[in-house]
PDB file of C-alpha atoms and ligand atoms in Angstrom:
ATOM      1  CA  UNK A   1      27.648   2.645 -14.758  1.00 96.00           C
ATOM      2  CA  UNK A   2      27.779  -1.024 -13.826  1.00 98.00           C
ATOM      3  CA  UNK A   3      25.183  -3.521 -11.851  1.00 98.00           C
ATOM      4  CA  UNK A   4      26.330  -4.977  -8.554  1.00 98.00           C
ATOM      5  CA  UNK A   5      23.993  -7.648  -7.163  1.00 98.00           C
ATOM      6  CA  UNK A   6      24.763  -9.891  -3.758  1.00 96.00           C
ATOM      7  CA  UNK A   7      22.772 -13.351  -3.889  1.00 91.00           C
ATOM      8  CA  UNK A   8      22.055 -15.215  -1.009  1.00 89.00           C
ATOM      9  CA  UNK A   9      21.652 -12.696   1.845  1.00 93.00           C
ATOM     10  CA  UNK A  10      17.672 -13.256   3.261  1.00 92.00           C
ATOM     11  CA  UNK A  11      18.457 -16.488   5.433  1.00 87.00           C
ATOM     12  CA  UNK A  12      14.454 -17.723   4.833  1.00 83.00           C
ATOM     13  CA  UNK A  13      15.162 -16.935   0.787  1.00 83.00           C
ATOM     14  CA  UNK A  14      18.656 -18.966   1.112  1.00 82.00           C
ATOM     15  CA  UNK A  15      16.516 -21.938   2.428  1.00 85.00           C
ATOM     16  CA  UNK A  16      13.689 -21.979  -0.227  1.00 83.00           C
ATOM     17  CA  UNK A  17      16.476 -22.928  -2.798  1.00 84.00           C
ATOM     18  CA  UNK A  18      18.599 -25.279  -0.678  1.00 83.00           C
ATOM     19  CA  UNK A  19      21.684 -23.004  -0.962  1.00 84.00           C
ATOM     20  CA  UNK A  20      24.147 -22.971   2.028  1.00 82.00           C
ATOM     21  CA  UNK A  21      24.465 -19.779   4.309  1.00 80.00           C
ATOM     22  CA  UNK A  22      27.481 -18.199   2.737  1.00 83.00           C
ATOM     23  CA  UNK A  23      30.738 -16.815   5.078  1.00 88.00           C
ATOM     24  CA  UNK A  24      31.181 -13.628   2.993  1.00 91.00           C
ATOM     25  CA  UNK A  25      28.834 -12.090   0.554  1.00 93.00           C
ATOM     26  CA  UNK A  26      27.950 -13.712  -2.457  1.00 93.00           C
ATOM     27  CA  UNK A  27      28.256 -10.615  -5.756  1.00 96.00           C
ATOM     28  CA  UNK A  28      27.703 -10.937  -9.152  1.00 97.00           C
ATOM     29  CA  UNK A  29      27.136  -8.265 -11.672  1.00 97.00           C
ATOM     30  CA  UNK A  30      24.599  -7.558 -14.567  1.00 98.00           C
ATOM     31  CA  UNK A  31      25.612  -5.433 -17.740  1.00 98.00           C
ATOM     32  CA  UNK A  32      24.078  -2.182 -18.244  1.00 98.00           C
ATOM     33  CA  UNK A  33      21.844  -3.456 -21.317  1.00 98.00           C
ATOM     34  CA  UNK A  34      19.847  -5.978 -18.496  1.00 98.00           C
ATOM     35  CA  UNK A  35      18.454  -2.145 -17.080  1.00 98.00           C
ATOM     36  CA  UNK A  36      14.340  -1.689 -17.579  1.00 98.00           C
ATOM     37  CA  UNK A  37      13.636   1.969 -16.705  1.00 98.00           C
ATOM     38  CA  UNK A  38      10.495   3.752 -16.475  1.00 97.00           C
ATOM     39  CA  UNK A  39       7.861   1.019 -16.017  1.00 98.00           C
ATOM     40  CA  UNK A  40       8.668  -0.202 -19.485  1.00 98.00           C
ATOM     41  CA  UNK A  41       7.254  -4.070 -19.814  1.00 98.00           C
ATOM     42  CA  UNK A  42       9.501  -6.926 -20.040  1.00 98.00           C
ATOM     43  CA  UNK A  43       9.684  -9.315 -23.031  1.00 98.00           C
ATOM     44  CA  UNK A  44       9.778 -12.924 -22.116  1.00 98.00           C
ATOM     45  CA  UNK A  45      13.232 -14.282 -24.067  1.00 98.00           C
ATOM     46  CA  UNK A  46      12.867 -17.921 -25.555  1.00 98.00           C
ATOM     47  CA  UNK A  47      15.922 -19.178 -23.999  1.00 98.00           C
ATOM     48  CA  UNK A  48      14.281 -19.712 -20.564  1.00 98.00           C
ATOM     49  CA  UNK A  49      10.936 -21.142 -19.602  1.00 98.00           C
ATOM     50  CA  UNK A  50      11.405 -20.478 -16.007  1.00 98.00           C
ATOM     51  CA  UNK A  51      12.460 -16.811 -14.957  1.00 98.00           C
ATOM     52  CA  UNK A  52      11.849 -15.726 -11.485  1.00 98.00           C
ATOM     53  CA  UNK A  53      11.089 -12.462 -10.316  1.00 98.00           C
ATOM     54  CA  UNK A  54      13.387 -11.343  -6.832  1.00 98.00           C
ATOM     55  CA  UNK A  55      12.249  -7.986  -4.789  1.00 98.00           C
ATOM     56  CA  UNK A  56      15.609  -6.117  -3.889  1.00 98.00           C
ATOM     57  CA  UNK A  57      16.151  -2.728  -2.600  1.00 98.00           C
ATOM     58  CA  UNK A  58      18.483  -0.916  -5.001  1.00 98.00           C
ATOM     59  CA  UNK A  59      21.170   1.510  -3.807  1.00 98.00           C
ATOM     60  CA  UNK A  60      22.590   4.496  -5.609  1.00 98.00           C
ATOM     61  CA  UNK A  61      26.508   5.043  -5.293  1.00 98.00           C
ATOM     62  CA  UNK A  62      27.183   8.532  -5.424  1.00 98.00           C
ATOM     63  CA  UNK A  63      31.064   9.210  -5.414  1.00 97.00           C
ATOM     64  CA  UNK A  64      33.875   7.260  -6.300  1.00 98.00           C
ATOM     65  CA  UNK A  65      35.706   4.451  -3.924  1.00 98.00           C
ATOM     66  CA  UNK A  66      37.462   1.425  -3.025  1.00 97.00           C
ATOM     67  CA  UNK A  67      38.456  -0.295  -0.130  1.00 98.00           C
ATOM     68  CA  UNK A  68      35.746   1.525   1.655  1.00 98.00           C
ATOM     69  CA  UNK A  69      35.367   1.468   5.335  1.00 98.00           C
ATOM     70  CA  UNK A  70      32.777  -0.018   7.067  1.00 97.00           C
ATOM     71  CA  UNK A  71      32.066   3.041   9.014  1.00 98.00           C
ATOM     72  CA  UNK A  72      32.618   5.330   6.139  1.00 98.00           C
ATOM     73  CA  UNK A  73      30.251   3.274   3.788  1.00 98.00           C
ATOM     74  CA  UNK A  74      26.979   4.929   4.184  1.00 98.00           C
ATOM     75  CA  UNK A  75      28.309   8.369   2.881  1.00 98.00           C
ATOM     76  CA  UNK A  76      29.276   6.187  -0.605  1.00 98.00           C
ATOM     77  CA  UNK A  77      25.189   5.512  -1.388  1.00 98.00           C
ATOM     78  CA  UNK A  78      22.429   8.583  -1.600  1.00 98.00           C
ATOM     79  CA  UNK A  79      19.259   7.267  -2.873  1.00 98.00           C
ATOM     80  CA  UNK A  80      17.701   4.052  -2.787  1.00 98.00           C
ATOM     81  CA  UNK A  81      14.717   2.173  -4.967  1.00 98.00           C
ATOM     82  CA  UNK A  82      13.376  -1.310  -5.807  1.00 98.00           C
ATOM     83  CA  UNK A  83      13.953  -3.604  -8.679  1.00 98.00           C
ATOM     84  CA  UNK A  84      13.859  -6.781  -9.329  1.00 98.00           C
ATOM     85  CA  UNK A  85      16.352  -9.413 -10.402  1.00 98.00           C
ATOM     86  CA  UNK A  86      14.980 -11.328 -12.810  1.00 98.00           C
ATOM     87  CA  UNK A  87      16.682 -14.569 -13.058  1.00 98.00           C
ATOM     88  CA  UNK A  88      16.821 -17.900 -15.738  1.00 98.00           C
ATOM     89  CA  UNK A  89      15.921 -20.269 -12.630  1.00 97.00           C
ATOM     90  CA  UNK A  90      16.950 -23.245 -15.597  1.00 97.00           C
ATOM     91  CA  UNK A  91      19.790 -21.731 -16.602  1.00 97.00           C
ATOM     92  CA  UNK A  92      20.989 -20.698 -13.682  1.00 96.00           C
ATOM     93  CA  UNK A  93      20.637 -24.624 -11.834  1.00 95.00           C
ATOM     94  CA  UNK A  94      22.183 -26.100 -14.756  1.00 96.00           C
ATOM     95  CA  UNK A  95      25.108 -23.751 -14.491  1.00 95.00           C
ATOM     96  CA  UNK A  96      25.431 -24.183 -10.910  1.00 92.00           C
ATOM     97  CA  UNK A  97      24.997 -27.938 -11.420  1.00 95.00           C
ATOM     98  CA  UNK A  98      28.062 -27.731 -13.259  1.00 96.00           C
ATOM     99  CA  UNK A  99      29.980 -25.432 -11.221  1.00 95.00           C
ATOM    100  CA  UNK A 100      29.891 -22.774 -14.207  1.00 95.00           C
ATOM    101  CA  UNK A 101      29.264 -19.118 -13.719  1.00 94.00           C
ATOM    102  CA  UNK A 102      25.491 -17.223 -13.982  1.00 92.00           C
ATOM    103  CA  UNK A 103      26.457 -14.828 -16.259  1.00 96.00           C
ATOM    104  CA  UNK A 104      23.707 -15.315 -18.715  1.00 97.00           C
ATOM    105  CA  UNK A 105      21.324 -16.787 -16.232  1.00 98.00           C
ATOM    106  CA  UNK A 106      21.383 -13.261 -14.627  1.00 98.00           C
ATOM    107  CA  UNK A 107      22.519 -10.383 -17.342  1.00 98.00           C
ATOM    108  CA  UNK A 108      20.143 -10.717 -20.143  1.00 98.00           C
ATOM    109  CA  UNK A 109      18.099  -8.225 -21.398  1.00 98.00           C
ATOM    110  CA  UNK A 110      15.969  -6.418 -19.340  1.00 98.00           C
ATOM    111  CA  UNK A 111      16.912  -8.567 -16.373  1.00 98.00           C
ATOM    112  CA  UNK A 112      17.088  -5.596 -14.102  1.00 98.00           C
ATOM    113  CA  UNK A 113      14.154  -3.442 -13.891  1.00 98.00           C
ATOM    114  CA  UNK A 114      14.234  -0.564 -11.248  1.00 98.00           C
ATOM    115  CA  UNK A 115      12.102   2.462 -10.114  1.00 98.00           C
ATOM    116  CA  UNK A 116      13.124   6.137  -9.643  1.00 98.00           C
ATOM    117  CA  UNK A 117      15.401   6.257  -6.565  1.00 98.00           C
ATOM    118  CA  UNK A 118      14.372   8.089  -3.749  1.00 98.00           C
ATOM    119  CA  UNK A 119      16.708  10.385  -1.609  1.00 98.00           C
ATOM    120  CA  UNK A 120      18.016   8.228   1.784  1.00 97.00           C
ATOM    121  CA  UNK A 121      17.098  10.623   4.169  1.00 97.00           C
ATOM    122  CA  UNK A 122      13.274  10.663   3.062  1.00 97.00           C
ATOM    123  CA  UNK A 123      12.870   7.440   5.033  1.00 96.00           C
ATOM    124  CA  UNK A 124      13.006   6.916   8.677  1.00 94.00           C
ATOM    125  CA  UNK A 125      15.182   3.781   9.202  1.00 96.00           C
ATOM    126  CA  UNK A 126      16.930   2.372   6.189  1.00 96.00           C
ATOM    127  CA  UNK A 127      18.128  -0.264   8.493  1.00 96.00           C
ATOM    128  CA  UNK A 128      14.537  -0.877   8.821  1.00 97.00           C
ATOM    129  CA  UNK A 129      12.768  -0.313   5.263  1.00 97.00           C
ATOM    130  CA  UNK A 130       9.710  -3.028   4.488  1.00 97.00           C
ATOM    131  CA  UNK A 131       9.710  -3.713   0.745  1.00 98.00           C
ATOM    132  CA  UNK A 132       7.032  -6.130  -1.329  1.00 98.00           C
ATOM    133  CA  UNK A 133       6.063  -7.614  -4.610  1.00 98.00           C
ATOM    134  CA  UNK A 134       2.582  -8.370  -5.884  1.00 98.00           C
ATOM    135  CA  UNK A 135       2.072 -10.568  -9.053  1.00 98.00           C
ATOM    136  CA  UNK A 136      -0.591  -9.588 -10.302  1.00 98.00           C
ATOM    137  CA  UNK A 137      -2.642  -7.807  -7.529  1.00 98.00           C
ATOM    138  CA  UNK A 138      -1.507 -10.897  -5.012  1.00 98.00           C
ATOM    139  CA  UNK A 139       1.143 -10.323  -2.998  1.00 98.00           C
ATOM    140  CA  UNK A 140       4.342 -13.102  -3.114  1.00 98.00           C
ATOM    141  CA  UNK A 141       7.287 -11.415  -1.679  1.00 97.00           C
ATOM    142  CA  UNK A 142       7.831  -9.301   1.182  1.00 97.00           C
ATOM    143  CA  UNK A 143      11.141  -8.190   3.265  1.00 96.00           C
ATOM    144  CA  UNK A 144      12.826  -5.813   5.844  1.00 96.00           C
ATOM    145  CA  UNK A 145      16.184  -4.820   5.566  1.00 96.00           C
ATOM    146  CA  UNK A 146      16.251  -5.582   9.358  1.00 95.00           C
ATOM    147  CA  UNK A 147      16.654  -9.338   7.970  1.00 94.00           C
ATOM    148  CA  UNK A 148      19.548  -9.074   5.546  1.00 95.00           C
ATOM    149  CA  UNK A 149      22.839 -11.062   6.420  1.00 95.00           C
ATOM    150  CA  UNK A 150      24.755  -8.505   5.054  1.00 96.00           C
ATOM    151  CA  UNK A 151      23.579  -4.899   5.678  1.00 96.00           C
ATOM    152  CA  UNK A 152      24.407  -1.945   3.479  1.00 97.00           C
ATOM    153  CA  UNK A 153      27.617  -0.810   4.501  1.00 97.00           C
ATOM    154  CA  UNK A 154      28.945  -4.167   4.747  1.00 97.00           C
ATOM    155  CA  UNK A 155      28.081  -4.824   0.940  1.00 97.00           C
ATOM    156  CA  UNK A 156      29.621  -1.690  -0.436  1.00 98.00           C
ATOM    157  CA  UNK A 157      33.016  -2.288   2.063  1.00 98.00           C
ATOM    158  CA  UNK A 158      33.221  -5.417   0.667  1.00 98.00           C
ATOM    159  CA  UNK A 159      32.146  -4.544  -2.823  1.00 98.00           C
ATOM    160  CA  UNK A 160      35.331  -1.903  -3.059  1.00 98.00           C
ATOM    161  CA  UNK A 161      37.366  -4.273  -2.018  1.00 98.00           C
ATOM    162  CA  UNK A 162      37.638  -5.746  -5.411  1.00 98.00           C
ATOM    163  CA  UNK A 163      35.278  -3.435  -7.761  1.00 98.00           C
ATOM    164  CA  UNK A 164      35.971   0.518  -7.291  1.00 98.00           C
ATOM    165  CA  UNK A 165      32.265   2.095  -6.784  1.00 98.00           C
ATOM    166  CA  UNK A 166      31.822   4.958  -9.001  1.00 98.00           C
ATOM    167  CA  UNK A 167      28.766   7.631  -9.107  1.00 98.00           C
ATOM    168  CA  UNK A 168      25.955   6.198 -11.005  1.00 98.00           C
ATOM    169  CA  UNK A 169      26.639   2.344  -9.874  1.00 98.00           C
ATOM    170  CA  UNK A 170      23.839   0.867  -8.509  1.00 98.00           C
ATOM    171  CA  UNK A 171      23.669  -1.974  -6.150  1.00 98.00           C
ATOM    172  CA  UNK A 172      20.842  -4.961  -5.620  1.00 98.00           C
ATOM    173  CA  UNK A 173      20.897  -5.829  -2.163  1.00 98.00           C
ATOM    174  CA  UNK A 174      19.226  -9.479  -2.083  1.00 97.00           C
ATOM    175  CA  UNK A 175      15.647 -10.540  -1.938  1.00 96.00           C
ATOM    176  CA  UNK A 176      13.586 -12.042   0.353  1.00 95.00           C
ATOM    177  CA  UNK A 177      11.606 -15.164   0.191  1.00 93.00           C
ATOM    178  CA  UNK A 178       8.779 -15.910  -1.977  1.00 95.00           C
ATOM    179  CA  UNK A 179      10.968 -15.702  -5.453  1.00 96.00           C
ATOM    180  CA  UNK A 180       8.504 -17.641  -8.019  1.00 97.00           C
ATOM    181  CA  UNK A 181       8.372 -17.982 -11.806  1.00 98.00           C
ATOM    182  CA  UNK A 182       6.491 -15.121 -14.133  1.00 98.00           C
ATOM    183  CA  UNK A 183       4.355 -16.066 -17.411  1.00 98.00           C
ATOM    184  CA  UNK A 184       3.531 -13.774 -20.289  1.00 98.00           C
ATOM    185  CA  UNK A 185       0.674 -11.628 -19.083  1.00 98.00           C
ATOM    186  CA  UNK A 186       1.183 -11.041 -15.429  1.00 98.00           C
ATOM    187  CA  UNK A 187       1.605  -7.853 -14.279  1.00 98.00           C
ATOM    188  CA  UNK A 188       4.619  -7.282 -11.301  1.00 98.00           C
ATOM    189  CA  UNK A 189       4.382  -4.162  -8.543  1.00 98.00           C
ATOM    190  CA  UNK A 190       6.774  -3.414  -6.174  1.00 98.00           C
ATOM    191  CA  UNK A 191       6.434  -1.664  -2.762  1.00 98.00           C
ATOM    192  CA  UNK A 192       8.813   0.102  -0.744  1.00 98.00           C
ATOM    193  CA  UNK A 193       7.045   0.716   2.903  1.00 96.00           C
ATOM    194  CA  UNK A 194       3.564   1.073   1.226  1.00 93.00           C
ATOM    195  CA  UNK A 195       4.466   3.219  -1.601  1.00 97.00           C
ATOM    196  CA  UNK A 196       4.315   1.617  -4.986  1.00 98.00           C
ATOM    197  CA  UNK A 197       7.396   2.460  -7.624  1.00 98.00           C
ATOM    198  CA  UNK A 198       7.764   0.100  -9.886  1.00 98.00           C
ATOM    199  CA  UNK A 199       5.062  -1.563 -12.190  1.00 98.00           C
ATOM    200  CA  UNK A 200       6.071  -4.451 -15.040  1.00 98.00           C
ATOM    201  CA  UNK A 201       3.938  -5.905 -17.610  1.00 98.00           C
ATOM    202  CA  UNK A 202       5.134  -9.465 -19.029  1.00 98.00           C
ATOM    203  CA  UNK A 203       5.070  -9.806 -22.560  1.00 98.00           C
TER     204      UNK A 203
HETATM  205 MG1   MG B 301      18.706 -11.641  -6.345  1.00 77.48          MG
END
């Protein structure tokens, strides 16, 4: 399986950072080994000393395609979740300082923590699906999927385009303002609507 991400698509999140509004969606990818499953905590790395959490809702691919259409796009995703997208906030300015790629700033361990996925058709309006994060107990981020740049089926048309989907390939869909730095100790929840599904411990 492999770890699609699109940056930049929550127009009050693109402002926070001073990034411009981008023409076509921003993707990167994260290697299998950044997944955290099952509520398992997350072990600060020394190589940073200022990672940032990111709320996303997660999609599940479930069949195999490229050069999806548009209109054809939601049958390519089944189940949806949260996770967040931890990223090196140092190392990923000084790479973009430089012009150089996030790779590392995005993809290290346990950068990608998610909760179980939930089928799509449990929830009344995915096009309108509130998600949240509290750090510890307070809450810092919170979105609608009513507010992304680039909905669903326009990420996994343009996606295809370049990356064939397969089953199992999960997708982070952006996050919403209110990304912030984490410190050993604090304890991360994420909501989708007001259901919580994912819980992670700093250590
Ligand atoms: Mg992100």
């Amino acid at each position: 399986m492999k770890i699609l991400a699109i940056g930049r698509n929550y127009t009050a999140h693109i402002e926070e950072l001073n990034n411009e509004r981008p023409d076509e969606p921003v993707i990167f990818t994260k290697p299998e080994t950044a997944l955290l499953q099952k509520n398992a905590p997350f072990y600060y790395p020394d190589f940073s000393s200022n990672i940032h959490y990111e709320v996303e809702i997660v999609l599940r691919i479930c069949k195999h395609g490229k050069y999806i259409d548009k209109k054809f796009a939601h049958n390519y995703f089944d189940a949806i979740g949260v996770g967040i997208d931890f990223t090196a906030r140092d190392l990923q300015d000084k790479a973009r300082a430089k012009g150089l790629p996030w790779d590392l700033s995005k993809g290290f361990n346990g950068s990608a923590p998610i909760s179980k996925f939930i089928d799509k058709t449990e929830f009344t309006d995915i096009k309108n699906l509130d998600f949240s994060l509290k750090l510890d107990g307070e809450q810092k981020q919170h979105g609608n999927t009513s507010l992304m740049l680039f909905k669903f089926d326009e990420i996994i048309s343009y996606i295809s385009k370049f990356i064939m989907l397969k089953k199992g390939d999960i997708i982070f869909t952006g996050t919403p303002k209110g990304v912030g730095p984490i410190a050993i100790g604090n304890k991360l929840e994420a909501f989708i609507e007001n259901e919580k599904l994912l819980e992670v411990e700093i250590k």
